Tab-separated table of C-alpha atoms and ligand atoms in Angstrom:
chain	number	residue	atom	x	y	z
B	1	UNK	CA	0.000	0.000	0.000
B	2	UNK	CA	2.970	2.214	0.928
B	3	UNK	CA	6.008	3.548	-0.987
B	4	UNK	CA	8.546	2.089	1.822
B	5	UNK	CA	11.582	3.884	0.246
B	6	UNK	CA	9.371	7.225	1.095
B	7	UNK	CA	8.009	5.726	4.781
B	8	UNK	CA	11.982	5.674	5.600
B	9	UNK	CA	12.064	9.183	5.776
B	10	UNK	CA	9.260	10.068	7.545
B	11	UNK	CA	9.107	11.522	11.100
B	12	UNK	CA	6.549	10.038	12.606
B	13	UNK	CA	6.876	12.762	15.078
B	14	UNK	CA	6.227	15.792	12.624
B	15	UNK	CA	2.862	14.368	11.400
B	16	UNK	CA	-0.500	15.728	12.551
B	17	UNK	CA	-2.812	13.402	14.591
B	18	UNK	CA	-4.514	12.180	11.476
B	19	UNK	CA	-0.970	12.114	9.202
B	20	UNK	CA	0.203	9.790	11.317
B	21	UNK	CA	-2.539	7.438	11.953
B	22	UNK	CA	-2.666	7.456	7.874
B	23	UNK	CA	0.615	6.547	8.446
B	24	UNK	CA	0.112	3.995	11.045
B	25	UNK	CA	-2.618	2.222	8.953
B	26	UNK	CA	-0.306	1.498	5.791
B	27	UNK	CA	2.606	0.386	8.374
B	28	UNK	CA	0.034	-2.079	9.850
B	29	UNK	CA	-0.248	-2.973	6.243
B	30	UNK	CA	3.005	-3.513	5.672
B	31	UNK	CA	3.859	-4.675	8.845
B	32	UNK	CA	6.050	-2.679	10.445
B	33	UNK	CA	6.162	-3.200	13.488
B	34	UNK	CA	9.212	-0.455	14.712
B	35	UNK	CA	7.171	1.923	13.495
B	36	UNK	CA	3.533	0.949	15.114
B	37	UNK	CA	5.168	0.957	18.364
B	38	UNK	CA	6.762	4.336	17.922
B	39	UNK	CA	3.446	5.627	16.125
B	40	UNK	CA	1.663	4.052	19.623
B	41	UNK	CA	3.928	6.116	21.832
B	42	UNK	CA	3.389	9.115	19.817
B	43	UNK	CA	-0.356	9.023	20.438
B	44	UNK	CA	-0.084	8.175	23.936
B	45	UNK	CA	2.194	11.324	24.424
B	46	UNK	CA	-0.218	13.666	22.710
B	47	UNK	CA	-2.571	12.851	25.748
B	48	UNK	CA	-4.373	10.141	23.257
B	49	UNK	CA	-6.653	7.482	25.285
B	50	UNK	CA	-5.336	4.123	25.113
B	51	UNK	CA	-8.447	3.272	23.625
B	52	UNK	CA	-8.584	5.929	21.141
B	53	UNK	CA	-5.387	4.806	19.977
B	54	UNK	CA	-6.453	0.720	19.979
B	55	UNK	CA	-9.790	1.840	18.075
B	56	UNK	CA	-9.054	4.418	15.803
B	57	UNK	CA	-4.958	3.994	15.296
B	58	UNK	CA	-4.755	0.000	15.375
B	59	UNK	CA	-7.842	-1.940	15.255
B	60	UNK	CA	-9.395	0.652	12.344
B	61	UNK	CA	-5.639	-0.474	10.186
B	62	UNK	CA	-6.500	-4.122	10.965
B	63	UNK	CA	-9.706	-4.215	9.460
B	64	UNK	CA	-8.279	-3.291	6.396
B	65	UNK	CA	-5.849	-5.732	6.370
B	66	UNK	CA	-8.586	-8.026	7.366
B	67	UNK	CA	-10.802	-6.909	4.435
B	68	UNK	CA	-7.717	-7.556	1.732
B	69	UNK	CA	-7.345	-11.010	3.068
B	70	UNK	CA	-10.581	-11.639	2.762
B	71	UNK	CA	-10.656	-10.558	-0.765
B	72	UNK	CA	-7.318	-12.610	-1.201
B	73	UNK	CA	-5.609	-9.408	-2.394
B	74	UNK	CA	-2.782	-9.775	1.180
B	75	UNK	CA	-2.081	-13.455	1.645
B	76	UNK	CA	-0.989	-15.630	4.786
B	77	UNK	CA	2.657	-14.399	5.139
B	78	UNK	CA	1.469	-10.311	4.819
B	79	UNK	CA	-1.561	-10.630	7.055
B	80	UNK	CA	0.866	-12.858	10.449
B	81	UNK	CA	3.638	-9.360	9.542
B	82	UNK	CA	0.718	-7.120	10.164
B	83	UNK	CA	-0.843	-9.063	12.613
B	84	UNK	CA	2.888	-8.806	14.508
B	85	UNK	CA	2.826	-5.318	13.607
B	86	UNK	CA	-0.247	-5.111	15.561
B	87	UNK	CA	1.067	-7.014	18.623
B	88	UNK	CA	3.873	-4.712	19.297
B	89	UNK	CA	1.232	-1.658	19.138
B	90	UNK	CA	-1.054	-4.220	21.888
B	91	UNK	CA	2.073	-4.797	23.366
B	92	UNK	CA	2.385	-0.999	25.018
B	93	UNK	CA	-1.546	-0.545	25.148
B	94	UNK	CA	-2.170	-3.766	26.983
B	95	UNK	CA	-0.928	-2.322	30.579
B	96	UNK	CA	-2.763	0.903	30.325
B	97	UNK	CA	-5.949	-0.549	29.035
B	98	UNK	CA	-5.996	-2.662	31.971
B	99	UNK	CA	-5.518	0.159	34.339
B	100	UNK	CA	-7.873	2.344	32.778
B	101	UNK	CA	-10.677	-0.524	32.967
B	102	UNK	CA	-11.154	-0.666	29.078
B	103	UNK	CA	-13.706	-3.651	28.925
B	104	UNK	CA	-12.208	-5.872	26.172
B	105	UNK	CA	-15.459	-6.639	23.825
B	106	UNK	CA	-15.467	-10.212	24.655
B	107	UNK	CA	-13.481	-13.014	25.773
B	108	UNK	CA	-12.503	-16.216	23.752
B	109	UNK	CA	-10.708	-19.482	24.070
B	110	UNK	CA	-9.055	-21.308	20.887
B	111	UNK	CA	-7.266	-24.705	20.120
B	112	UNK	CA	-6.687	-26.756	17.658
B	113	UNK	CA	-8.265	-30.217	18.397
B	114	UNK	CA	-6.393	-33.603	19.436
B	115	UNK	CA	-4.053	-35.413	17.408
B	116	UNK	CA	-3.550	-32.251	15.182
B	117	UNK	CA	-0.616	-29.842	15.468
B	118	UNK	CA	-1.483	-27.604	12.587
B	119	UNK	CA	-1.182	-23.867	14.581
B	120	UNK	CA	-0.552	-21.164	11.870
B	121	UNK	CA	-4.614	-21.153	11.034
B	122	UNK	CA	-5.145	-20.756	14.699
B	123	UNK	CA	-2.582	-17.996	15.358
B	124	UNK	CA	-3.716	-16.164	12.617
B	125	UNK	CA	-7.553	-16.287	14.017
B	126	UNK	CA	-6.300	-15.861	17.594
B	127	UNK	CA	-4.050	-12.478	16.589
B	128	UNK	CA	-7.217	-11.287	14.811
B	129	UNK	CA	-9.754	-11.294	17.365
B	130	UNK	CA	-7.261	-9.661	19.683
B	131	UNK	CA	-6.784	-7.041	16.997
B	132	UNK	CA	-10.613	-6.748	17.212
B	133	UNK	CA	-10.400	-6.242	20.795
B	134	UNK	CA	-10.746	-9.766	21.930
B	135	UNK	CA	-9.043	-11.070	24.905
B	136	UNK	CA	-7.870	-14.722	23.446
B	137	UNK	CA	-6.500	-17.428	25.181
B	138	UNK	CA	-4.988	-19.492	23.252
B	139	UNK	CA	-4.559	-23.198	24.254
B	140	UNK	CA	-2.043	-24.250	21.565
B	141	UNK	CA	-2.703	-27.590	19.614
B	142	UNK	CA	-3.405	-31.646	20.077
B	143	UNK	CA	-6.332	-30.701	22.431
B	144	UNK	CA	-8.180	-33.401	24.166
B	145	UNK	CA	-11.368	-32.558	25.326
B	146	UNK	CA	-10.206	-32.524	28.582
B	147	UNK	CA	-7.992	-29.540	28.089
B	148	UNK	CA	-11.296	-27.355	26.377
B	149	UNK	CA	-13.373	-28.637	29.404
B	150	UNK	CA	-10.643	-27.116	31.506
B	151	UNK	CA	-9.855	-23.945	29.941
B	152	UNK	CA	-13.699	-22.728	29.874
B	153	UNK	CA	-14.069	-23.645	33.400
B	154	UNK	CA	-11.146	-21.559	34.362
B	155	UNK	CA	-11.414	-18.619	31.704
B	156	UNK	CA	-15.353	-18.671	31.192
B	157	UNK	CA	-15.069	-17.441	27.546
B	158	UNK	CA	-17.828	-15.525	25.372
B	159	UNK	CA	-16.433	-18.305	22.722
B	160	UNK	CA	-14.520	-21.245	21.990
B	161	UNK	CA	-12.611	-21.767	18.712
B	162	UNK	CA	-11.434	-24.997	17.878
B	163	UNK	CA	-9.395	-25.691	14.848
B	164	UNK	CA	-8.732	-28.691	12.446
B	165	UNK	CA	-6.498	-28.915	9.396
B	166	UNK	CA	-6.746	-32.684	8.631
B	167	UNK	CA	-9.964	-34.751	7.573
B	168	UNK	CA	-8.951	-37.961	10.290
B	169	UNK	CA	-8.802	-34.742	13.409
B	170	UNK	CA	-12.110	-32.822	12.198
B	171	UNK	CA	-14.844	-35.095	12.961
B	172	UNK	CA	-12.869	-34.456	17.178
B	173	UNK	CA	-14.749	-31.430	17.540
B	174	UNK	CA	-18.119	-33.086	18.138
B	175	UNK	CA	-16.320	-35.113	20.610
B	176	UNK	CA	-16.047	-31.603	22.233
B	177	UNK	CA	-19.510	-30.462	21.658
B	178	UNK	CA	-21.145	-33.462	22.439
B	179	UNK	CA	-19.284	-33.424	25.731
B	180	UNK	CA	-20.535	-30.125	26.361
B	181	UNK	CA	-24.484	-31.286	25.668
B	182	UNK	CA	-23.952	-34.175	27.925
B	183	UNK	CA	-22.271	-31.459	30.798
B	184	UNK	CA	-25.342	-29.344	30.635
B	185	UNK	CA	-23.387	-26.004	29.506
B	186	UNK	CA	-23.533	-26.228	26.115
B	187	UNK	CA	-25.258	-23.248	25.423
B	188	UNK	CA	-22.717	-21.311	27.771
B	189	UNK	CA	-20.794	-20.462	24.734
B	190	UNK	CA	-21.205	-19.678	21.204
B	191	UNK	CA	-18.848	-22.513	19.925
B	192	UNK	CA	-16.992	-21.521	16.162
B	193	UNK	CA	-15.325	-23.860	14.017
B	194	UNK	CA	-12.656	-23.451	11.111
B	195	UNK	CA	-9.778	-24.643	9.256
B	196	UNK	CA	-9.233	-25.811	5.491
B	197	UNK	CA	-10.961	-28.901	5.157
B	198	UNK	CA	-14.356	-27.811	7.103
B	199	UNK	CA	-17.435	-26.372	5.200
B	200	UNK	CA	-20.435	-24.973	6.593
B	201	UNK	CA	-22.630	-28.365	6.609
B	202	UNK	CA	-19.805	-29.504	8.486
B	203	UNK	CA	-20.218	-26.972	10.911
B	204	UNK	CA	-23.614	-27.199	11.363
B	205	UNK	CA	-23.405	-31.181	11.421
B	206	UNK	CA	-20.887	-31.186	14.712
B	207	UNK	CA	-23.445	-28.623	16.347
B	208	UNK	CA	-21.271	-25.475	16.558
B	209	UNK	CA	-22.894	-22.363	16.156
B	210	UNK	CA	-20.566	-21.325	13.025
B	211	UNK	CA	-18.090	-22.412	10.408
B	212	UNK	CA	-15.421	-19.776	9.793
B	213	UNK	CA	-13.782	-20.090	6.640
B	214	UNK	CA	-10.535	-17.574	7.372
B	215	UNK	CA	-9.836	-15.288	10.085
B	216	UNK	CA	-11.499	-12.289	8.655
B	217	UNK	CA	-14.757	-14.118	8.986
B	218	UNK	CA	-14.089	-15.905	12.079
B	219	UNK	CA	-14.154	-11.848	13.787
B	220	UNK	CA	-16.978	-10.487	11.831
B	221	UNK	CA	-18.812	-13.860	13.363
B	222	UNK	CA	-17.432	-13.559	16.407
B	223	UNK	CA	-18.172	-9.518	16.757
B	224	UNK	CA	-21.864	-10.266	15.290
B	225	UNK	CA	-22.641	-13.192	17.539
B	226	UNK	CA	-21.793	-11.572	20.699
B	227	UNK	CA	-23.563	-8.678	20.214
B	228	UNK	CA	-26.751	-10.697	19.324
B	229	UNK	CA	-26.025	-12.961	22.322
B	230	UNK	CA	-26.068	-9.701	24.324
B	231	UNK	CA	-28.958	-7.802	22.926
B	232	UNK	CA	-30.952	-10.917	23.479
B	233	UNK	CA	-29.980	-9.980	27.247
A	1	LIG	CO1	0.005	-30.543	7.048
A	1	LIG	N1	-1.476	-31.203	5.958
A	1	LIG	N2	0.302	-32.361	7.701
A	1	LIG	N3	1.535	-29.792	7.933
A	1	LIG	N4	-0.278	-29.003	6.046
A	1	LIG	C1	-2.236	-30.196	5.258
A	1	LIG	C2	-3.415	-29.733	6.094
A	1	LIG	C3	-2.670	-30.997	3.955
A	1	LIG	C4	-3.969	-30.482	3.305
A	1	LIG	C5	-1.498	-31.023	2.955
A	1	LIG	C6	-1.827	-31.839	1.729
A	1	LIG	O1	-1.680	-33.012	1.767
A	1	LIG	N5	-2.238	-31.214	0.668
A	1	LIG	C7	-2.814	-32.444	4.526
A	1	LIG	C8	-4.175	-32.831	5.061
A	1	LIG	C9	-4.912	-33.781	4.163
A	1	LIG	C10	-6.208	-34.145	4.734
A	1	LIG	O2	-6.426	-34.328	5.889
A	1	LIG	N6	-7.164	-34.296	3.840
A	1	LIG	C11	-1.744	-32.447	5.583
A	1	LIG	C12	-1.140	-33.590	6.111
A	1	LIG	C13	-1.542	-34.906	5.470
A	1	LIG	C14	-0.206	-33.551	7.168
A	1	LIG	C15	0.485	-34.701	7.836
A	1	LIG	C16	-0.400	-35.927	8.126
A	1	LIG	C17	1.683	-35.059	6.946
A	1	LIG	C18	2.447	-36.274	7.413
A	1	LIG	O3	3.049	-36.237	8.451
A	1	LIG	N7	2.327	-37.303	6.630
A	1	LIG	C19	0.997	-34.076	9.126
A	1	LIG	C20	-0.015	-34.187	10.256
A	1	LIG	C21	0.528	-33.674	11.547
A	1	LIG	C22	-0.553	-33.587	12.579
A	1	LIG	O4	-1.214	-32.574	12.682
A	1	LIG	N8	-0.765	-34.637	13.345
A	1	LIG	C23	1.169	-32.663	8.705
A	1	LIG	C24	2.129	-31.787	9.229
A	1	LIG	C25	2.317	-30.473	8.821
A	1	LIG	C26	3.467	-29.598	9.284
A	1	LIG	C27	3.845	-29.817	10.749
A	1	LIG	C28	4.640	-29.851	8.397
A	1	LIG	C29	2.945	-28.181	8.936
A	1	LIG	C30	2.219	-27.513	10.102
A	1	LIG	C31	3.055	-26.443	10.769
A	1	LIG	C32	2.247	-25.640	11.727
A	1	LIG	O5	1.043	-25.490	11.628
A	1	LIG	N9	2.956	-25.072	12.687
A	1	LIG	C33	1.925	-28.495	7.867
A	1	LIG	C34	1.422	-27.540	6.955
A	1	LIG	C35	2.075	-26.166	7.002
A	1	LIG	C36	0.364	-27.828	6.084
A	1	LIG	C37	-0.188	-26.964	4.951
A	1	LIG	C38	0.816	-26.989	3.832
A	1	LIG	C39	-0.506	-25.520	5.291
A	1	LIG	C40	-1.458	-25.312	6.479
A	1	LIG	C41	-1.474	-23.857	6.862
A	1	LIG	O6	-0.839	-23.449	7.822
A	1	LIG	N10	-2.166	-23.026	6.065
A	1	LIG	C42	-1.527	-27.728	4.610
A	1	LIG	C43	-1.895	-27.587	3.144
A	1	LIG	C44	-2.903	-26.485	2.936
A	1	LIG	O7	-3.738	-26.213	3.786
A	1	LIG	N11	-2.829	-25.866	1.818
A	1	LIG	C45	-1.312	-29.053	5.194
A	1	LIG	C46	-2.201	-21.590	6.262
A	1	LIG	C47	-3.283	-21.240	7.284
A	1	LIG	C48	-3.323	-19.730	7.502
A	1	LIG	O8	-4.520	-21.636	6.767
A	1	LIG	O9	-4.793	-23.326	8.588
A	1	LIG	O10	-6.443	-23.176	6.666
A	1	LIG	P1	-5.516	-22.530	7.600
A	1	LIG	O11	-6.326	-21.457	8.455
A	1	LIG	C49	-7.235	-20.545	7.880
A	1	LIG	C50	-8.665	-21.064	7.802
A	1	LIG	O12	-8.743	-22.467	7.639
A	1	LIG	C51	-9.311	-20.571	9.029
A	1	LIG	O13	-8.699	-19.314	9.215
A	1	LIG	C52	-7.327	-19.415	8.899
A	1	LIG	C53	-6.841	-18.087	8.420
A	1	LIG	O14	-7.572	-17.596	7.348
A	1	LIG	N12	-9.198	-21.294	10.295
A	1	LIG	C54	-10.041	-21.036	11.322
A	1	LIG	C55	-8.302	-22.187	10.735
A	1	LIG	N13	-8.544	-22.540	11.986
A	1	LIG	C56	-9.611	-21.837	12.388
A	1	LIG	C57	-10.282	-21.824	13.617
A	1	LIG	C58	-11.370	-20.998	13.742
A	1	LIG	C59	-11.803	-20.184	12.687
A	1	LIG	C60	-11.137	-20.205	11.454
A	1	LIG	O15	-11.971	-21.017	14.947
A	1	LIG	C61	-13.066	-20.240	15.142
């Protein structure tokens, strides 16, 4: 998106408020991550709110990385540089935003399922939803249901994620979500599914409340279903 011969010789420092997050947005893009950390401090120091700087800095350059990946216009190795990018920005907000009792917009718990150790899918949905404002806990891979059952009994999640890259490890998440039915708390948690070989009969076969077929989706769904859950009190 950016000329990054030009970006070298910018000072982010000499920009106006809205130069810079211009500026921020297409280093997001191009993952820069130096220079969303500096751009973060920058805000902060110009008496921005943490969460003016999250939302309209950060989270506002995400989606558009989000929306080019969805439109398979960035691919996989662009959209984990950005999604880096992004971290190091998180990385200095995190503290403050927990001091000043920002209220991430829900809380999620993700893993790829048991006997698969396929983790870049996952990573890439995890970073995402933090970049959307999640709070993500990310139980790594080879889950047995044990490890789900433990995690949303310790973290109680808005969601869980569960991933699965191979045909023989897919058919493990109704293992999970049957388990659920049969411990009563099912509907506790709006349960979303993804990874390549899944489709949405899939999805709805295993009993989860969505298939997401790439990150982008997986935080529209996410953002979508929690707000319904919530306006349904
Ligand atoms: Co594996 N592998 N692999 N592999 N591997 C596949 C999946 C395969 C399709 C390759 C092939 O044969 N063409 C094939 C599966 C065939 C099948 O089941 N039908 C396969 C196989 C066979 C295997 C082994 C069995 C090989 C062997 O040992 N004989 C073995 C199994 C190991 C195991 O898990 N037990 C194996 C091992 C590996 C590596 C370790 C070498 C490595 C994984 C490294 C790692 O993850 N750290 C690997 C890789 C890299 C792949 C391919 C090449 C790439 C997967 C990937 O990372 N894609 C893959 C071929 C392919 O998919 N083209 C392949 C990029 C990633 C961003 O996409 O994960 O789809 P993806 O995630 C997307 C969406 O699916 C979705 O959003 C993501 C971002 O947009 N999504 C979610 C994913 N999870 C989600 C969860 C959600 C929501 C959305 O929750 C809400």
């Amino acid at each position: 998106m950016s000329d990054n011969q030009y970006d070298e010789d910018i000072d982010l420092g000499s920009l106006s408020d809205d130069e810079l997050v211009e500026q921020m947005h297409d280093d997001l893009y191009d993952g820069i991550d130096e220079e969303i950390a500096e751009g973060t401090q920058i805000l902060l120091d110009r008496d921005w709110t943490p969460d003016r700087v999250l939302n309209d800095a950060l989270v506002s350059g995400m989606n558009i990385v989000g929306i080019d990946f969805r439109d398979g216009i960035l691919f996989v190795p662009e959209v984990l540089m950005a999604a880096n990018a992004m971290k190091a920005g998180m990385a200095i907000l995190r503290p403050l935003l927990a001091e000043t009792g920002a209220e991430p917009i829900g809380k999620a718990v993700i893993g790829t399922v048991k006997g698969d150790i396929h983790d870049i899918g996952k990573n890439l949905v995890g970073m995402m939803w933090e970049g959307a404002g999640f709070e993500v806990i990310d139980i790594g891979i080879n889950n047995p249901v044990e490890n789900y059952l433990s995690a949303l009994e310790e973290h109680k999640p808005d969601i869980l994620g569960m991933s699965a890259l191979l045909t023989t490890t897919m058919p493990y998440m109704k293992v999970v979500i049957d388990t659920l039915i049969e411990q009563g708390i099912r509907d506790d948690y709006i349960v979303l599914v993804g990874g390549a070989p899944l489709n949405e009969e899939f999805g709805i076969a295993v009993g989860a409340d969505a298939y997401c077929r790439d990150a982008a989706v997986a935080v529209e769904t996410a953002k979508h279903m929690i707000s319904e859950r919530r306006a349904r009190g």
